[in-house]
């Protein structure tokens, strides 16, 4: 936790900016062991980590997050904007944009996590492997009114990559994302599903996504 490290703590965080920090995990903020802060009008930007969670790293924590922007964070491993492990935050009116990973999950990486996500934009994130926007592994988020736009994966799953995951998706737009593929072999410009991933989709628009395959 370059900017903040919370262990079993529940602060009220309003009108906070966490920026230009560096850590091994959780460049901006690291939440651990039932840390469930209430976060309103928070900006987490320009943080860097060598491992996971450029902006935020959550493990066994479920914050309530409203009007939070996570942008321009950089990570070597997974979760350029956010890394969630065994965590179920309530996320409303959020923007996750312009984050970068040298591995998977440019915007978000979910591992055994099922957040409730409402009214969010996940845009212009980049992954040097899979999942420009979101990578879901064994995770079942509830997603409502989400725009996943203009994200880029160097391999597969420009917008989303689902691995053994069953999200509930309603009112979702997945557009203008790109799966480049090494040497032109990318698949799933909008969404890539593998290993019995069975999302429930209602009123979902998947449009204008591209692959180089």
JSON list of C-alpha atoms in Angstrom, two decimals:
[
{"chain": "A", "resi": 1, "resn": "UNK", "atom": "CA", "xyz": [0.00, 0.00, 0.00]},
{"chain": "A", "resi": 2, "resn": "UNK", "atom": "CA", "xyz": [2.04, 2.89, -1.30]},
{"chain": "A", "resi": 3, "resn": "UNK", "atom": "CA", "xyz": [-0.45, 5.58, -0.30]},
{"chain": "A", "resi": 4, "resn": "UNK", "atom": "CA", "xyz": [-2.55, 3.79, 2.35]},
{"chain": "A", "resi": 5, "resn": "UNK", "atom": "CA", "xyz": [-2.55, 0.36, 4.02]},
{"chain": "A", "resi": 6, "resn": "UNK", "atom": "CA", "xyz": [-5.69, -0.72, 5.91]},
{"chain": "A", "resi": 7, "resn": "UNK", "atom": "CA", "xyz": [-5.79, -3.83, 8.08]},
{"chain": "A", "resi": 8, "resn": "UNK", "atom": "CA", "xyz": [-9.18, -4.66, 9.61]},
{"chain": "A", "resi": 9, "resn": "UNK", "atom": "CA", "xyz": [-10.10, -0.97, 9.49]},
{"chain": "A", "resi": 10, "resn": "UNK", "atom": "CA", "xyz": [-13.17, 0.94, 8.31]},
{"chain": "A", "resi": 11, "resn": "UNK", "atom": "CA", "xyz": [-12.43, 4.65, 7.87]},
{"chain": "A", "resi": 12, "resn": "UNK", "atom": "CA", "xyz": [-14.83, 7.13, 6.29]},
{"chain": "A", "resi": 13, "resn": "UNK", "atom": "CA", "xyz": [-12.99, 8.55, 3.27]},
{"chain": "A", "resi": 14, "resn": "UNK", "atom": "CA", "xyz": [-14.49, 11.61, 1.54]},
{"chain": "A", "resi": 15, "resn": "UNK", "atom": "CA", "xyz": [-12.88, 14.04, -0.93]},
{"chain": "A", "resi": 16, "resn": "UNK", "atom": "CA", "xyz": [-9.57, 12.17, -0.95]},
{"chain": "A", "resi": 17, "resn": "UNK", "atom": "CA", "xyz": [-6.86, 12.03, -3.62]},
{"chain": "A", "resi": 18, "resn": "UNK", "atom": "CA", "xyz": [-4.29, 9.22, -3.55]},
{"chain": "A", "resi": 19, "resn": "UNK", "atom": "CA", "xyz": [-1.67, 9.73, -6.24]},
{"chain": "A", "resi": 20, "resn": "UNK", "atom": "CA", "xyz": [1.93, 9.21, -7.30]},
{"chain": "A", "resi": 21, "resn": "UNK", "atom": "CA", "xyz": [2.67, 6.40, -4.85]},
{"chain": "A", "resi": 22, "resn": "UNK", "atom": "CA", "xyz": [4.68, 3.20, -5.36]},
{"chain": "A", "resi": 23, "resn": "UNK", "atom": "CA", "xyz": [4.45, -0.20, -3.66]},
{"chain": "A", "resi": 24, "resn": "UNK", "atom": "CA", "xyz": [5.02, -3.91, -4.19]},
{"chain": "A", "resi": 25, "resn": "UNK", "atom": "CA", "xyz": [1.22, -4.51, -4.09]},
{"chain": "A", "resi": 26, "resn": "UNK", "atom": "CA", "xyz": [-1.52, -1.89, -4.12]},
{"chain": "A", "resi": 27, "resn": "UNK", "atom": "CA", "xyz": [0.26, 1.16, -5.47]},
{"chain": "A", "resi": 28, "resn": "UNK", "atom": "CA", "xyz": [-2.43, 3.54, -4.22]},
{"chain": "A", "resi": 29, "resn": "UNK", "atom": "CA", "xyz": [-4.23, 1.68, -1.42]},
{"chain": "A", "resi": 30, "resn": "UNK", "atom": "CA", "xyz": [-4.13, -1.84, 0.03]},
{"chain": "A", "resi": 31, "resn": "UNK", "atom": "CA", "xyz": [-7.20, -3.18, 1.90]},
{"chain": "A", "resi": 32, "resn": "UNK", "atom": "CA", "xyz": [-6.68, -6.36, 3.92]},
{"chain": "A", "resi": 33, "resn": "UNK", "atom": "CA", "xyz": [-8.58, -8.60, 6.35]},
{"chain": "A", "resi": 34, "resn": "UNK", "atom": "CA", "xyz": [-12.12, -7.20, 6.47]},
{"chain": "A", "resi": 35, "resn": "UNK", "atom": "CA", "xyz": [-11.19, -3.61, 5.78]},
{"chain": "A", "resi": 36, "resn": "UNK", "atom": "CA", "xyz": [-14.46, -2.04, 4.61]},
{"chain": "A", "resi": 37, "resn": "UNK", "atom": "CA", "xyz": [-14.06, 1.73, 4.30]},
{"chain": "A", "resi": 38, "resn": "UNK", "atom": "CA", "xyz": [-16.79, 3.98, 2.96]},
{"chain": "A", "resi": 39, "resn": "UNK", "atom": "CA", "xyz": [-15.30, 5.91, 0.05]},
{"chain": "A", "resi": 40, "resn": "UNK", "atom": "CA", "xyz": [-16.98, 8.96, -1.53]},
{"chain": "A", "resi": 41, "resn": "UNK", "atom": "CA", "xyz": [-15.50, 11.29, -4.15]},
{"chain": "A", "resi": 42, "resn": "UNK", "atom": "CA", "xyz": [-12.09, 9.62, -4.15]},
{"chain": "A", "resi": 43, "resn": "UNK", "atom": "CA", "xyz": [-9.45, 9.86, -6.89]},
{"chain": "A", "resi": 44, "resn": "UNK", "atom": "CA", "xyz": [-6.77, 7.15, -7.12]},
{"chain": "A", "resi": 45, "resn": "UNK", "atom": "CA", "xyz": [-4.33, 8.00, -9.89]},
{"chain": "A", "resi": 46, "resn": "UNK", "atom": "CA", "xyz": [-0.78, 7.70, -11.19]},
{"chain": "A", "resi": 47, "resn": "UNK", "atom": "CA", "xyz": [0.25, 4.98, -8.76]},
{"chain": "A", "resi": 48, "resn": "UNK", "atom": "CA", "xyz": [2.65, 2.14, -9.59]},
{"chain": "A", "resi": 49, "resn": "UNK", "atom": "CA", "xyz": [3.29, -1.38, -8.31]},
{"chain": "A", "resi": 50, "resn": "UNK", "atom": "CA", "xyz": [5.65, -4.18, -9.29]},
{"chain": "A", "resi": 51, "resn": "UNK", "atom": "CA", "xyz": [3.08, -6.90, -8.55]},
{"chain": "A", "resi": 52, "resn": "UNK", "atom": "CA", "xyz": [-0.73, -6.55, -8.39]},
{"chain": "A", "resi": 53, "resn": "UNK", "atom": "CA", "xyz": [-3.26, -3.74, -8.09]},
{"chain": "A", "resi": 54, "resn": "UNK", "atom": "CA", "xyz": [-1.83, -0.54, -9.47]},
{"chain": "A", "resi": 55, "resn": "UNK", "atom": "CA", "xyz": [-4.55, 1.64, -7.97]},
{"chain": "A", "resi": 56, "resn": "UNK", "atom": "CA", "xyz": [-6.15, -0.65, -5.36]},
{"chain": "A", "resi": 57, "resn": "UNK", "atom": "CA", "xyz": [-5.45, -4.11, -3.94]},
{"chain": "A", "resi": 58, "resn": "UNK", "atom": "CA", "xyz": [-8.29, -5.76, -2.02]},
{"chain": "A", "resi": 59, "resn": "UNK", "atom": "CA", "xyz": [-8.08, -9.03, -0.15]},
{"chain": "A", "resi": 60, "resn": "UNK", "atom": "CA", "xyz": [-11.02, -10.23, 1.99]},
{"chain": "A", "resi": 61, "resn": "UNK", "atom": "CA", "xyz": [-12.38, -6.67, 2.02]},
{"chain": "A", "resi": 62, "resn": "UNK", "atom": "CA", "xyz": [-15.62, -5.11, 0.79]},
{"chain": "A", "resi": 63, "resn": "UNK", "atom": "CA", "xyz": [-15.58, -1.31, 0.78]},
{"chain": "A", "resi": 64, "resn": "UNK", "atom": "CA", "xyz": [-18.57, 0.82, -0.19]},
{"chain": "A", "resi": 65, "resn": "UNK", "atom": "CA", "xyz": [-17.34, 2.96, -3.09]},
{"chain": "A", "resi": 66, "resn": "UNK", "atom": "CA", "xyz": [-19.27, 5.87, -4.64]},
{"chain": "A", "resi": 67, "resn": "UNK", "atom": "CA", "xyz": [-18.01, 8.43, -7.15]},
{"chain": "A", "resi": 68, "resn": "UNK", "atom": "CA", "xyz": [-14.51, 6.95, -7.25]},
{"chain": "A", "resi": 69, "resn": "UNK", "atom": "CA", "xyz": [-12.10, 7.46, -10.15]},
{"chain": "A", "resi": 70, "resn": "UNK", "atom": "CA", "xyz": [-9.22, 5.02, -10.65]},
{"chain": "A", "resi": 71, "resn": "UNK", "atom": "CA", "xyz": [-7.01, 6.20, -13.50]},
{"chain": "A", "resi": 72, "resn": "UNK", "atom": "CA", "xyz": [-3.53, 6.19, -14.97]},
{"chain": "A", "resi": 73, "resn": "UNK", "atom": "CA", "xyz": [-2.17, 3.52, -12.65]},
{"chain": "A", "resi": 74, "resn": "UNK", "atom": "CA", "xyz": [0.47, 1.01, -13.77]},
{"chain": "A", "resi": 75, "resn": "UNK", "atom": "CA", "xyz": [1.21, -2.56, -12.71]},
{"chain": "A", "resi": 76, "resn": "UNK", "atom": "CA", "xyz": [3.66, -5.26, -13.78]},
{"chain": "A", "resi": 77, "resn": "UNK", "atom": "CA", "xyz": [1.48, -8.27, -12.92]},
{"chain": "A", "resi": 78, "resn": "UNK", "atom": "CA", "xyz": [-2.37, -8.14, -12.81]},
{"chain": "A", "resi": 79, "resn": "UNK", "atom": "CA", "xyz": [-5.02, -5.49, -12.23]},
{"chain": "A", "resi": 80, "resn": "UNK", "atom": "CA", "xyz": [-3.81, -2.18, -13.57]},
{"chain": "A", "resi": 81, "resn": "UNK", "atom": "CA", "xyz": [-6.61, -0.29, -11.86]},
{"chain": "A", "resi": 82, "resn": "UNK", "atom": "CA", "xyz": [-7.86, -2.77, -9.25]},
{"chain": "A", "resi": 83, "resn": "UNK", "atom": "CA", "xyz": [-7.04, -6.27, -8.01]},
{"chain": "A", "resi": 84, "resn": "UNK", "atom": "CA", "xyz": [-9.75, -8.05, -5.99]},
{"chain": "A", "resi": 85, "resn": "UNK", "atom": "CA", "xyz": [-9.19, -11.33, -4.16]},
{"chain": "A", "resi": 86, "resn": "UNK", "atom": "CA", "xyz": [-12.05, -12.84, -2.16]},
{"chain": "A", "resi": 87, "resn": "UNK", "atom": "CA", "xyz": [-13.61, -9.37, -1.97]},
{"chain": "A", "resi": 88, "resn": "UNK", "atom": "CA", "xyz": [-17.12, -8.11, -2.69]},
{"chain": "A", "resi": 89, "resn": "UNK", "atom": "CA", "xyz": [-17.18, -4.31, -2.75]},
{"chain": "A", "resi": 90, "resn": "UNK", "atom": "CA", "xyz": [-20.27, -2.25, -3.53]},
{"chain": "A", "resi": 91, "resn": "UNK", "atom": "CA", "xyz": [-19.21, 0.00, -6.44]},
{"chain": "A", "resi": 92, "resn": "UNK", "atom": "CA", "xyz": [-21.43, 2.83, -7.78]},
{"chain": "A", "resi": 93, "resn": "UNK", "atom": "CA", "xyz": [-20.81, 5.73, -10.15]},
{"chain": "A", "resi": 94, "resn": "UNK", "atom": "CA", "xyz": [-17.19, 4.85, -10.79]},
{"chain": "A", "resi": 95, "resn": "UNK", "atom": "CA", "xyz": [-14.70, 5.39, -13.60]},
{"chain": "A", "resi": 96, "resn": "UNK", "atom": "CA", "xyz": [-11.78, 3.03, -14.20]},
{"chain": "A", "resi": 97, "resn": "UNK", "atom": "CA", "xyz": [-9.74, 4.40, -17.08]},
{"chain": "A", "resi": 98, "resn": "UNK", "atom": "CA", "xyz": [-6.31, 4.63, -18.67]},
{"chain": "A", "resi": 99, "resn": "UNK", "atom": "CA", "xyz": [-4.73, 1.99, -16.45]},
{"chain": "A", "resi": 100, "resn": "UNK", "atom": "CA", "xyz": [-2.02, -0.33, -17.76]},
{"chain": "A", "resi": 101, "resn": "UNK", "atom": "CA", "xyz": [-0.73, -3.81, -16.97]},
{"chain": "A", "resi": 102, "resn": "UNK", "atom": "CA", "xyz": [2.16, -5.76, -18.41]},
{"chain": "A", "resi": 103, "resn": "UNK", "atom": "CA", "xyz": [0.10, -8.91, -17.83]},
{"chain": "A", "resi": 104, "resn": "UNK", "atom": "CA", "xyz": [-3.71, -9.33, -17.44]},
{"chain": "A", "resi": 105, "resn": "UNK", "atom": "CA", "xyz": [-6.63, -7.12, -16.50]},
{"chain": "A", "resi": 106, "resn": "UNK", "atom": "CA", "xyz": [-5.83, -3.59, -17.56]},
{"chain": "A", "resi": 107, "resn": "UNK", "atom": "CA", "xyz": [-8.77, -2.08, -15.70]},
{"chain": "A", "resi": 108, "resn": "UNK", "atom": "CA", "xyz": [-9.70, -4.77, -13.17]},
{"chain": "A", "resi": 109, "resn": "UNK", "atom": "CA", "xyz": [-8.69, -8.31, -12.17]},
{"chain": "A", "resi": 110, "resn": "UNK", "atom": "CA", "xyz": [-11.23, -10.27, -10.09]},
{"chain": "A", "resi": 111, "resn": "UNK", "atom": "CA", "xyz": [-10.18, -13.50, -8.36]},
{"chain": "A", "resi": 112, "resn": "UNK", "atom": "CA", "xyz": [-12.91, -15.32, -6.39]},
{"chain": "A", "resi": 113, "resn": "UNK", "atom": "CA", "xyz": [-14.73, -12.00, -6.01]},
{"chain": "A", "resi": 114, "resn": "UNK", "atom": "CA", "xyz": [-18.33, -10.94, -6.62]},
{"chain": "A", "resi": 115, "resn": "UNK", "atom": "CA", "xyz": [-18.69, -7.17, -6.36]},
{"chain": "A", "resi": 116, "resn": "UNK", "atom": "CA", "xyz": [-21.93, -5.32, -7.06]},
{"chain": "A", "resi": 117, "resn": "UNK", "atom": "CA", "xyz": [-21.12, -2.87, -9.83]},
{"chain": "A", "resi": 118, "resn": "UNK", "atom": "CA", "xyz": [-23.60, -0.14, -10.86]},
{"chain": "A", "resi": 119, "resn": "UNK", "atom": "CA", "xyz": [-23.32, 2.82, -13.23]},
{"chain": "A", "resi": 120, "resn": "UNK", "atom": "CA", "xyz": [-19.65, 2.47, -14.13]},
{"chain": "A", "resi": 121, "resn": "UNK", "atom": "CA", "xyz": [-17.35, 3.22, -17.04]},
{"chain": "A", "resi": 122, "resn": "UNK", "atom": "CA", "xyz": [-14.32, 1.05, -17.75]},
{"chain": "A", "resi": 123, "resn": "UNK", "atom": "CA", "xyz": [-12.43, 2.66, -20.60]},
{"chain": "A", "resi": 124, "resn": "UNK", "atom": "CA", "xyz": [-9.09, 3.04, -22.36]},
{"chain": "A", "resi": 125, "resn": "UNK", "atom": "CA", "xyz": [-7.30, 0.46, -20.24]},
{"chain": "A", "resi": 126, "resn": "UNK", "atom": "CA", "xyz": [-4.51, -1.66, -21.71]},
{"chain": "A", "resi": 127, "resn": "UNK", "atom": "CA", "xyz": [-3.18, -5.17, -21.03]},
{"chain": "A", "resi": 128, "resn": "UNK", "atom": "CA", "xyz": [-0.02, -6.61, -22.54]},
{"chain": "A", "resi": 129, "resn": "UNK", "atom": "CA", "xyz": [-1.61, -10.08, -22.37]},
{"chain": "A", "resi": 130, "resn": "UNK", "atom": "CA", "xyz": [-5.35, -10.80, -21.82]},
{"chain": "A", "resi": 131, "resn": "UNK", "atom": "CA", "xyz": [-8.29, -8.58, -20.78]},
{"chain": "A", "resi": 132, "resn": "UNK", "atom": "CA", "xyz": [-7.89, -4.93, -21.57]},
{"chain": "A", "resi": 133, "resn": "UNK", "atom": "CA", "xyz": [-10.92, -3.97, -19.48]},
{"chain": "A", "resi": 134, "resn": "UNK", "atom": "CA", "xyz": [-11.78, -6.75, -16.99]},
{"chain": "A", "resi": 135, "resn": "UNK", "atom": "CA", "xyz": [-10.42, -10.22, -16.18]},
{"chain": "A", "resi": 136, "resn": "UNK", "atom": "CA", "xyz": [-12.75, -12.48, -14.19]},
{"chain": "A", "resi": 137, "resn": "UNK", "atom": "CA", "xyz": [-11.38, -15.67, -12.65]},
{"chain": "A", "resi": 138, "resn": "UNK", "atom": "CA", "xyz": [-13.86, -17.79, -10.69]},
{"chain": "A", "resi": 139, "resn": "UNK", "atom": "CA", "xyz": [-15.82, -14.60, -10.01]},
{"chain": "A", "resi": 140, "resn": "UNK", "atom": "CA", "xyz": [-19.52, -13.76, -10.30]},
{"chain": "A", "resi": 141, "resn": "UNK", "atom": "CA", "xyz": [-20.06, -10.00, -10.13]},
{"chain": "A", "resi": 142, "resn": "UNK", "atom": "CA", "xyz": [-23.46, -8.35, -10.48]},
{"chain": "A", "resi": 143, "resn": "UNK", "atom": "CA", "xyz": [-23.10, -5.73, -13.20]},
{"chain": "A", "resi": 144, "resn": "UNK", "atom": "CA", "xyz": [-25.74, -3.09, -13.99]},
{"chain": "A", "resi": 145, "resn": "UNK", "atom": "CA", "xyz": [-25.48, -0.14, -16.37]},
{"chain": "A", "resi": 146, "resn": "UNK", "atom": "CA", "xyz": [-21.79, -0.59, -17.22]},
{"chain": "A", "resi": 147, "resn": "UNK", "atom": "CA", "xyz": [-19.97, 0.80, -20.25]},
{"chain": "A", "resi": 148, "resn": "UNK", "atom": "CA", "xyz": [-16.82, -1.08, -21.26]},
{"chain": "A", "resi": 149, "resn": "UNK", "atom": "CA", "xyz": [-15.30, 0.90, -24.10]},
{"chain": "A", "resi": 150, "resn": "UNK", "atom": "CA", "xyz": [-12.03, 1.39, -25.99]},
{"chain": "A", "resi": 151, "resn": "UNK", "atom": "CA", "xyz": [-9.94, -1.08, -24.00]},
{"chain": "A", "resi": 152, "resn": "UNK", "atom": "CA", "xyz": [-7.09, -3.01, -25.60]},
{"chain": "A", "resi": 153, "resn": "UNK", "atom": "CA", "xyz": [-5.62, -6.46, -24.97]},
{"chain": "A", "resi": 154, "resn": "UNK", "atom": "CA", "xyz": [-2.44, -7.49, -26.73]},
{"chain": "A", "resi": 155, "resn": "UNK", "atom": "CA", "xyz": [-3.79, -11.06, -26.91]},
{"chain": "A", "resi": 156, "resn": "UNK", "atom": "CA", "xyz": [-7.44, -12.00, -26.16]},
{"chain": "A", "resi": 157, "resn": "UNK", "atom": "CA", "xyz": [-10.49, -10.36, -24.62]},
{"chain": "A", "resi": 158, "resn": "UNK", "atom": "CA", "xyz": [-10.28, -6.69, -25.44]},
{"chain": "A", "resi": 159, "resn": "UNK", "atom": "CA", "xyz": [-13.21, -5.72, -23.24]},
{"chain": "A", "resi": 160, "resn": "UNK", "atom": "CA", "xyz": [-13.69, -8.71, -20.92]},
{"chain": "A", "resi": 161, "resn": "UNK", "atom": "CA", "xyz": [-12.04, -12.09, -20.32]},
{"chain": "A", "resi": 162, "resn": "UNK", "atom": "CA", "xyz": [-14.13, -14.65, -18.41]},
{"chain": "A", "resi": 163, "resn": "UNK", "atom": "CA", "xyz": [-12.40, -17.70, -16.93]},
{"chain": "A", "resi": 164, "resn": "UNK", "atom": "CA", "xyz": [-14.68, -20.02, -14.94]},
{"chain": "A", "resi": 165, "resn": "UNK", "atom": "CA", "xyz": [-16.94, -17.06, -14.15]},
{"chain": "A", "resi": 166, "resn": "UNK", "atom": "CA", "xyz": [-20.70, -16.39, -14.27]},
{"chain": "A", "resi": 167, "resn": "UNK", "atom": "CA", "xyz": [-21.41, -12.67, -14.02]},
{"chain": "A", "resi": 168, "resn": "UNK", "atom": "CA", "xyz": [-24.93, -11.25, -14.06]},
{"chain": "A", "resi": 169, "resn": "UNK", "atom": "CA", "xyz": [-24.95, -8.52, -16.71]},
{"chain": "A", "resi": 170, "resn": "UNK", "atom": "CA", "xyz": [-27.83, -6.07, -17.30]},
{"chain": "A", "resi": 171, "resn": "UNK", "atom": "CA", "xyz": [-27.75, -2.84, -19.27]},
{"chain": "A", "resi": 172, "resn": "UNK", "atom": "CA", "xyz": [-24.16, -3.40, -20.41]},
{"chain": "A", "resi": 173, "resn": "UNK", "atom": "CA", "xyz": [-22.44, -1.84, -23.43]},
{"chain": "A", "resi": 174, "resn": "UNK", "atom": "CA", "xyz": [-19.21, -3.42, -24.67]},
{"chain": "A", "resi": 175, "resn": "UNK", "atom": "CA", "xyz": [-17.91, -1.45, -27.63]},
{"chain": "A", "resi": 176, "resn": "UNK", "atom": "CA", "xyz": [-14.81, -0.34, -29.53]},
{"chain": "A", "resi": 177, "resn": "UNK", "atom": "CA", "xyz": [-12.51, -2.74, -27.69]},
{"chain": "A", "resi": 178, "resn": "UNK", "atom": "CA", "xyz": [-9.62, -4.52, -29.40]},
{"chain": "A", "resi": 179, "resn": "UNK", "atom": "CA", "xyz": [-7.95, -7.93, -29.04]},
{"chain": "A", "resi": 180, "resn": "UNK", "atom": "CA", "xyz": [-4.75, -7.57, -31.03]},
{"chain": "A", "resi": 181, "resn": "UNK", "atom": "CA", "xyz": [-3.28, -11.05, -30.70]},
{"chain": "A", "resi": 182, "resn": "UNK", "atom": "CA", "xyz": [0.40, -11.79, -30.91]},
{"chain": "A", "resi": 183, "resn": "UNK", "atom": "CA", "xyz": [1.18, -11.85, -34.63]},
{"chain": "A", "resi": 184, "resn": "UNK", "atom": "CA", "xyz": [-2.47, -11.19, -35.45]},
{"chain": "A", "resi": 185, "resn": "UNK", "atom": "CA", "xyz": [-4.01, -14.13, -33.56]},
{"chain": "A", "resi": 186, "resn": "UNK", "atom": "CA", "xyz": [-6.30, -12.30, -31.13]},
{"chain": "A", "resi": 187, "resn": "UNK", "atom": "CA", "xyz": [-9.89, -13.43, -30.46]},
{"chain": "A", "resi": 188, "resn": "UNK", "atom": "CA", "xyz": [-12.77, -11.95, -28.48]},
{"chain": "A", "resi": 189, "resn": "UNK", "atom": "CA", "xyz": [-12.51, -8.27, -29.25]},
{"chain": "A", "resi": 190, "resn": "UNK", "atom": "CA", "xyz": [-15.47, -7.57, -27.00]},
{"chain": "A", "resi": 191, "resn": "UNK", "atom": "CA", "xyz": [-15.61, -10.57, -24.69]},
{"chain": "A", "resi": 192, "resn": "UNK", "atom": "CA", "xyz": [-13.71, -13.87, -24.42]},
{"chain": "A", "resi": 193, "resn": "UNK", "atom": "CA", "xyz": [-15.23, -16.83, -22.52]},
{"chain": "A", "resi": 194, "resn": "UNK", "atom": "CA", "xyz": [-13.40, -19.96, -21.41]},
{"chain": "A", "resi": 195, "resn": "UNK", "atom": "CA", "xyz": [-13.79, -22.93, -19.01]},
{"chain": "A", "resi": 196, "resn": "UNK", "atom": "CA", "xyz": [-17.58, -23.07, -18.68]},
{"chain": "A", "resi": 197, "resn": "UNK", "atom": "CA", "xyz": [-18.14, -19.38, -18.14]},
{"chain": "A", "resi": 198, "resn": "UNK", "atom": "CA", "xyz": [-21.89, -18.81, -18.33]},
{"chain": "A", "resi": 199, "resn": "UNK", "atom": "CA", "xyz": [-22.87, -15.16, -17.89]},
{"chain": "A", "resi": 200, "resn": "UNK", "atom": "CA", "xyz": [-26.51, -14.14, -17.57]},
{"chain": "A", "resi": 201, "resn": "UNK", "atom": "CA", "xyz": [-27.01, -11.33, -20.08]},
{"chain": "A", "resi": 202, "resn": "UNK", "atom": "CA", "xyz": [-30.00, -8.99, -20.32]},
{"chain": "A", "resi": 203, "resn": "UNK", "atom": "CA", "xyz": [-30.09, -5.88, -22.52]},
{"chain": "A", "resi": 204, "resn": "UNK", "atom": "CA", "xyz": [-26.43, -6.16, -23.49]},
{"chain": "A", "resi": 205, "resn": "UNK", "atom": "CA", "xyz": [-24.94, -4.40, -26.51]},
{"chain": "A", "resi": 206, "resn": "UNK", "atom": "CA", "xyz": [-21.70, -5.77, -27.97]},
{"chain": "A", "resi": 207, "resn": "UNK", "atom": "CA", "xyz": [-20.68, -3.63, -30.93]},
{"chain": "A", "resi": 208, "resn": "UNK", "atom": "CA", "xyz": [-17.79, -2.31, -32.99]},
{"chain": "A", "resi": 209, "resn": "UNK", "atom": "CA", "xyz": [-15.16, -4.45, -31.30]},
{"chain": "A", "resi": 210, "resn": "UNK", "atom": "CA", "xyz": [-12.21, -5.72, -33.34]},
{"chain": "A", "resi": 211, "resn": "UNK", "atom": "CA", "xyz": [-9.62, -8.45, -33.50]},
{"chain": "A", "resi": 212, "resn": "UNK", "atom": "CA", "xyz": [-6.52, -8.75, -35.61]},
{"chain": "A", "resi": 213, "resn": "UNK", "atom": "CA", "xyz": [-7.30, -12.38, -36.38]}
]
